[in-house]
CSV table of C-alpha atoms in Angstrom, one decimal:
chain,number,residue,atom,x,y,z
A,1,MET,CA,158.5,272.4,199.1
A,2,ALA,CA,161.1,270.6,197.3
A,3,ASP,CA,164.5,271.7,196.5
A,4,MET,CA,165.0,272.2,192.7
A,5,HIS,CA,168.5,272.0,193.0
A,6,LYS,CA,169.0,269.2,195.1
A,7,GLY,CA,170.6,266.0,193.1
A,8,THR,CA,171.5,268.2,190.0
A,9,TYR,CA,174.5,266.7,188.0
A,10,LYS,CA,177.7,268.7,188.9
A,11,LYS,CA,180.1,268.5,185.7
A,12,PRO,CA,183.8,267.3,186.9
A,13,ARG,CA,186.6,269.7,186.1
A,14,ALA,CA,189.0,268.7,183.3
A,15,ILE,CA,192.0,268.4,185.7
A,16,ASN,CA,191.3,266.9,189.0
A,17,THR,CA,193.2,264.3,191.3
A,18,VAL,CA,192.5,261.2,189.3
A,19,SER,CA,193.7,262.7,185.8
A,20,VAL,CA,196.8,263.9,187.6
A,21,ALA,CA,197.5,260.8,189.3
A,22,PHE,CA,197.0,258.8,185.9
A,23,PHE,CA,199.3,261.2,184.1
A,24,LEU,CA,201.9,260.7,186.6
A,25,LEU,CA,201.2,256.9,186.5
A,26,LEU,CA,201.7,256.9,182.6
A,27,ALA,CA,204.8,259.3,183.1
A,28,THR,CA,206.5,256.9,185.4
A,29,ALA,CA,205.8,254.0,183.1
A,30,GLY,CA,207.3,255.7,180.0
A,31,TYR,CA,210.2,256.7,182.2
A,32,LEU,CA,210.9,253.2,183.5
A,33,ILE,CA,210.3,251.7,179.7
A,34,TYR,CA,212.9,254.0,178.4
A,35,CYS,CA,215.4,253.3,181.0
A,36,PHE,CA,214.9,249.4,181.1
A,37,GLY,CA,213.6,248.7,177.8
A,38,PRO,CA,216.6,248.5,175.9
A,39,ALA,CA,218.4,245.9,178.4
A,40,TYR,CA,215.4,243.9,178.1
A,41,LEU,CA,215.2,243.9,174.6
A,42,ALA,CA,218.8,243.0,174.1
A,43,ASP,CA,218.4,240.3,176.7
A,44,TYR,CA,215.8,238.9,174.4
A,45,ARG,CA,218.0,239.0,171.5
A,46,VAL,CA,221.0,237.3,173.6
A,47,ARG,CA,218.5,234.4,174.3
A,48,GLU,CA,218.0,233.9,170.8
A,49,ILE,CA,221.8,233.7,170.3
A,50,VAL,CA,222.1,231.3,173.1
A,51,HIS,CA,219.3,228.9,171.8
A,52,GLU,CA,220.7,229.1,168.7
A,53,ALA,CA,224.3,228.4,169.7
A,54,ALA,CA,223.0,225.2,171.7
A,55,HIS,CA,221.2,223.9,168.3
A,56,ARG,CA,224.5,224.5,166.5
A,57,TYR,CA,226.1,221.9,168.7
A,58,TYR,CA,224.0,219.1,167.3
A,59,LYS,CA,226.2,219.1,164.2
A,60,LEU,CA,229.5,219.2,166.3
A,61,SER,CA,228.3,216.1,168.2
A,62,PHE,CA,229.1,214.1,165.1
A,63,LEU,CA,232.8,214.9,164.9
A,64,GLU,CA,235.7,213.1,166.2
A,65,GLU,CA,236.4,213.6,170.0
A,66,THR,CA,239.4,216.2,169.2
A,67,LEU,CA,237.6,217.9,166.5
A,68,ARG,CA,234.6,218.3,168.6
A,69,ALA,CA,236.7,219.8,171.4
A,70,GLU,CA,238.1,222.5,169.0
A,71,ALA,CA,234.9,223.0,167.2
A,72,SER,CA,233.1,223.5,171.0
A,73,SER,CA,235.7,226.1,171.8
A,74,GLU,CA,235.1,227.8,168.7
A,75,LEU,CA,231.4,227.8,169.0
A,76,VAL,CA,231.6,229.2,172.7
A,77,ALA,CA,234.1,231.9,171.4
A,78,ASP,CA,231.7,233.0,168.6
A,79,THR,CA,228.7,233.1,170.8
A,80,ARG,CA,230.5,235.3,173.1
A,81,LYS,CA,231.6,237.7,170.2
A,82,ARG,CA,227.7,237.7,168.9
A,83,ILE,CA,226.9,238.6,172.5
A,84,VAL,CA,229.4,241.4,172.7
A,85,ASP,CA,228.6,242.8,169.2
A,86,LEU,CA,225.0,242.8,170.2
A,87,LEU,CA,225.3,244.7,173.7
A,88,GLY,CA,227.8,246.9,172.3
A,89,PHE,CA,230.3,246.5,175.2
A,90,ASP,CA,232.4,243.9,176.5
A,91,ASP,CA,231.7,243.0,180.2
A,92,GLU,CA,234.8,241.6,181.8
A,93,GLU,CA,232.8,239.5,184.3
A,94,MET,CA,230.6,238.0,181.2
A,95,THR,CA,230.8,234.1,181.1
A,96,VAL,CA,229.6,232.2,178.2
A,97,GLN,CA,229.9,228.4,179.0
A,98,LEU,CA,229.0,225.0,177.1
A,99,LEU,CA,227.6,222.2,179.4
A,100,ILE,CA,227.3,218.8,178.2
A,101,ASP,CA,225.4,216.3,180.0
A,102,GLU,CA,226.2,212.9,178.5
A,103,GLU,CA,223.5,210.8,180.5
A,104,THR,CA,220.6,212.9,179.1
A,105,LYS,CA,222.0,214.0,175.9
A,106,LYS,CA,221.5,217.4,176.7
A,107,VAL,CA,223.6,220.6,175.9
A,108,ASN,CA,223.1,223.9,177.4
A,109,ILE,CA,225.0,227.2,176.7
A,110,VAL,CA,224.9,229.6,179.3
A,111,ALA,CA,225.5,233.5,179.1
A,112,ASP,CA,225.7,235.2,182.3
A,113,TYR,CA,226.3,239.0,182.1
A,114,LYS,CA,225.6,242.4,183.7
A,115,VAL,CA,224.2,245.7,182.2
A,116,VAL,CA,224.6,249.0,184.1
A,117,ILE,CA,221.2,251.0,183.6
A,118,VAL,CA,221.8,254.7,184.1
A,119,PHE,CA,218.8,256.9,184.8
A,120,PRO,CA,218.6,260.1,182.9
A,121,GLY,CA,218.2,263.1,184.9
A,122,THR,CA,219.5,261.8,188.2
A,123,GLU,CA,222.6,259.9,186.9
A,124,LYS,CA,221.9,257.1,189.4
A,125,ARG,CA,223.0,253.9,188.2
A,126,TYR,CA,221.7,250.3,188.6
A,127,THR,CA,223.1,247.0,187.7
A,128,LYS,CA,221.0,244.5,186.2
A,129,HIS,CA,222.2,240.8,186.1
A,130,PHE,CA,221.1,238.8,183.1
A,131,ASN,CA,221.4,234.9,182.8
A,132,ASN,CA,220.3,233.0,179.6
A,133,VAL,CA,220.3,229.3,179.1
A,134,GLY,CA,219.8,227.7,175.9
A,135,GLU,CA,219.2,224.1,175.8
A,136,SER,CA,219.1,221.5,172.9
A,137,ASP,CA,219.3,217.7,172.5
A,138,PHE,CA,222.2,215.9,170.6
A,139,VAL,CA,223.3,212.6,169.8
A,140,ASN,CA,227.0,211.5,170.3
A,141,THR,CA,227.8,208.8,168.0
A,142,GLY,CA,230.7,207.5,170.3
A,143,ASN,CA,233.3,208.0,167.7
């Protein structure tokens, strides 16, 4: 005679190894987003500032040479100040550079800085290096 209980469906328990592993995975992802999210969001905003500064150089390219040099220095100083204001701290090693390529008529604004990320609960620190480049075309009138 056939066994009537063979092959019956056994309902899984609500808490099992798969649900525990999934919860741990979600908790870890949330923790990492909490730790790294603000740094990457600020980096995104810094990238926008750098691209905007590169596009602002276009107006400066029409100035006379001595005025252009002074305005370029002001542009770099203003960009650095905006980045420091956004980040909320002044990294002594942060560099903001204006690189001009006369052959290709391209200008690059480069922002290079570091952010220290502190992991809550462990007080371990991680230093993340960010490098952003904003590029734009410009016209040199030859004045």
